[in-house]
Coordinates of C-alpha atoms in Angstrom, one line a residue:
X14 CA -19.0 -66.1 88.9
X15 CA -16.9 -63.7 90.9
X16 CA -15.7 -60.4 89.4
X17 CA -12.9 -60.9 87.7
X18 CA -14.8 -63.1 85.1
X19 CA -17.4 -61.1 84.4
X20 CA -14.3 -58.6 83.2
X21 CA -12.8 -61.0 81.3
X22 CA -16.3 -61.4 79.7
X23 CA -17.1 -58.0 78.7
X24 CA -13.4 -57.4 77.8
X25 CA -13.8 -60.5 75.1
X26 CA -17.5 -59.4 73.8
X27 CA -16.2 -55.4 73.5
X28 CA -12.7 -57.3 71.6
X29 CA -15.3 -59.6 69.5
X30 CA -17.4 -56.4 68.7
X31 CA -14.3 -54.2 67.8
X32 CA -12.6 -56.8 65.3
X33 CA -16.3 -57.3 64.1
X34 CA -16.4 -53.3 62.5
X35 CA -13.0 -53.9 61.8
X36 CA -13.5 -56.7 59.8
X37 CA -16.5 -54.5 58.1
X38 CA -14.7 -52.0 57.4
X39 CA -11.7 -53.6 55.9
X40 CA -14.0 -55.2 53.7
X41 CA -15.4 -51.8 52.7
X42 CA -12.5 -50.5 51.9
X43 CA -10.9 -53.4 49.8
X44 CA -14.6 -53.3 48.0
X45 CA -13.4 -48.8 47.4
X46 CA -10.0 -49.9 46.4
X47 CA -11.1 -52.6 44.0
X48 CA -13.8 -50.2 42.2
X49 CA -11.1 -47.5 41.9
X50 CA -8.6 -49.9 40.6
X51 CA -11.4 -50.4 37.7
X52 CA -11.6 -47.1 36.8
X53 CA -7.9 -46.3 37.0
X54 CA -7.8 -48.9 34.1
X55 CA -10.9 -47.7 32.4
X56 CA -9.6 -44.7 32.3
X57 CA -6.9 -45.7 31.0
X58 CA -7.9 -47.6 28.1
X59 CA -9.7 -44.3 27.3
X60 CA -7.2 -42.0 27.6
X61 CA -4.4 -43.9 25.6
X62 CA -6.6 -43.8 22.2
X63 CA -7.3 -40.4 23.1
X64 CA -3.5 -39.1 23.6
X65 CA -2.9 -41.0 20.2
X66 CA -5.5 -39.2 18.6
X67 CA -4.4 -36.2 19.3
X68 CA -0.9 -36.4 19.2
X69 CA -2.0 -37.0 15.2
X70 CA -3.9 -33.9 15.5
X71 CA -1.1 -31.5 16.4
X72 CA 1.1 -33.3 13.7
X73 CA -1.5 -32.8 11.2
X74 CA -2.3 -29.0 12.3
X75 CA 1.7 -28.6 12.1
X76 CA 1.7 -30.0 9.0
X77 CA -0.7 -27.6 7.8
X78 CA 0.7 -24.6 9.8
X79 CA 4.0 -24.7 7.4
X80 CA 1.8 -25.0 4.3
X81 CA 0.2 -21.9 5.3
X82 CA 3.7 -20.1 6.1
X83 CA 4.8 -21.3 2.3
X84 CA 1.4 -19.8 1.2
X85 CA 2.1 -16.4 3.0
X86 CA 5.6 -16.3 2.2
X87 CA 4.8 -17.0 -2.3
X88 CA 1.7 -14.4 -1.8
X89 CA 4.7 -12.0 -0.2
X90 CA 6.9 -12.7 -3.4
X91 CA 3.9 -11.8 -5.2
X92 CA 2.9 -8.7 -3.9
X93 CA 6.5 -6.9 -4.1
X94 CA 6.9 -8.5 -7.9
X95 CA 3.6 -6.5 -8.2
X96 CA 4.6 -3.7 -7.0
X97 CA 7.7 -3.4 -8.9
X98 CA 6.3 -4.1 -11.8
X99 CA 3.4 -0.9 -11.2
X100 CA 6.1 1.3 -10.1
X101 CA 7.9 0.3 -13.4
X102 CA 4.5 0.7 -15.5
X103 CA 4.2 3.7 -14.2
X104 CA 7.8 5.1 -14.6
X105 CA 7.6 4.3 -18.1
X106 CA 4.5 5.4 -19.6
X107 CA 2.7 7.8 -16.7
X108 CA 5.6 10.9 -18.1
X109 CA 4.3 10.1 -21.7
X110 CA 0.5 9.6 -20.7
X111 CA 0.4 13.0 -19.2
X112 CA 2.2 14.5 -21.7
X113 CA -0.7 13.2 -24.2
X114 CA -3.3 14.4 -22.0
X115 CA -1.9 18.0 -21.0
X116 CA -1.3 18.7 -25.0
X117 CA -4.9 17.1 -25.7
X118 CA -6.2 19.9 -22.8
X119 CA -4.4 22.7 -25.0
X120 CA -5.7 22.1 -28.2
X121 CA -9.0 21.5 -26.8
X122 CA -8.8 25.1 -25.1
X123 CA -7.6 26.8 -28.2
X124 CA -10.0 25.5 -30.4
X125 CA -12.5 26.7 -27.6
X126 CA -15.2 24.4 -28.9
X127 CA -16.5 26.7 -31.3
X128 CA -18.7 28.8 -28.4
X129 CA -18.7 32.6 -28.2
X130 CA -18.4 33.6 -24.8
X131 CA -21.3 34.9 -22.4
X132 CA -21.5 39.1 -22.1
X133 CA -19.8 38.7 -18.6
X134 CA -17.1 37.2 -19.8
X135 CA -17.6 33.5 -18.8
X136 CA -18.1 31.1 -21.4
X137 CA -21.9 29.4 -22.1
X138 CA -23.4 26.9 -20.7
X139 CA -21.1 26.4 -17.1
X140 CA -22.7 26.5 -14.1
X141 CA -20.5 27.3 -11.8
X142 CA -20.7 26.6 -8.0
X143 CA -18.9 27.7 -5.6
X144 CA -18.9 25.2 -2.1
X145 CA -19.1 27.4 1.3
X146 CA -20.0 26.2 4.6
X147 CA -21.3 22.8 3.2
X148 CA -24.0 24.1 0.6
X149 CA -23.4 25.0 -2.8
X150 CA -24.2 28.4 -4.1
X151 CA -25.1 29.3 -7.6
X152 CA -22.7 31.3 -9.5
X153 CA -25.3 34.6 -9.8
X154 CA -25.8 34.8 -5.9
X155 CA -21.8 34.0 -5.6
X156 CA -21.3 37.6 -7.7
X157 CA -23.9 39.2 -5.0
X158 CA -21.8 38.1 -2.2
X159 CA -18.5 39.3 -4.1
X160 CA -19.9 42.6 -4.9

């Protein structure tokens, strides 16, 4: 065998070797391609139903989203009808009402209850209390602090 075979040889076996992790590879790789092809389409099938699904969500939360605004806007209505109708409750009888109860006040101060007054010149039976720096004080100490 002279030289130039024994080239040739090794150049074939280092070709046979090569396509050989070529061919393993490229079988590898149409094996990844194939099991990613798989899931594409799982996911797929998943996601459609999904997208559907919600898709009726949002039209249902829409749909309920305006009933509220209709809600909001009547209880709106509602609460200035309200309002008017206190202001105009109040326009018409409040001038009366404390008309009553201011003449009600005077004839229950000049009939004076029937009760002489005390020596110093208060009437019976008050206590008065006088508030100052967050206590109340008796009306007998109040006069020592006066006088």
């Amino acid at each position: 065998m002279s030289g130039v075979e024994v080239a040739g040889i090794i150049v074939a076996v280092f070709w046979a070797i090569l396509i050989s992790f070529l061919a393993v590879a490229l079988v590898r790789l149409a094996q990844v391609l194939k099991a990613a092809t798989k899931l594409v389409a799982d996911v797929t099938d998943q996601a459609v139903p999904l997208l559907a699904e919600a898709s009726t969500t949002v039209r249902s939360a829409r749909t309920q989203l305006d009933r509220v605004d209709a809600i909001a806007s009547d209880v709106q209505e509602v609460t200035s009808n309200a309002s008017a109708l206190s202001s105009t409750v109040a326009t018409a009888f409040g001038g009366p009402l404390v008309k009553v109860a201011a003449f009600g006040y005077g004839v229950r101060k000049a009939l004076g209850k029937g009760e002489a007054a005390a020596p110093n010149g208060t009437p019976p039976n008050t206590s008065r209390r006088s508030v100052i720096v967050g206590r109340t004080v008796p009306a007998a100490r109040r006069r020592k602090q006066k006088g």
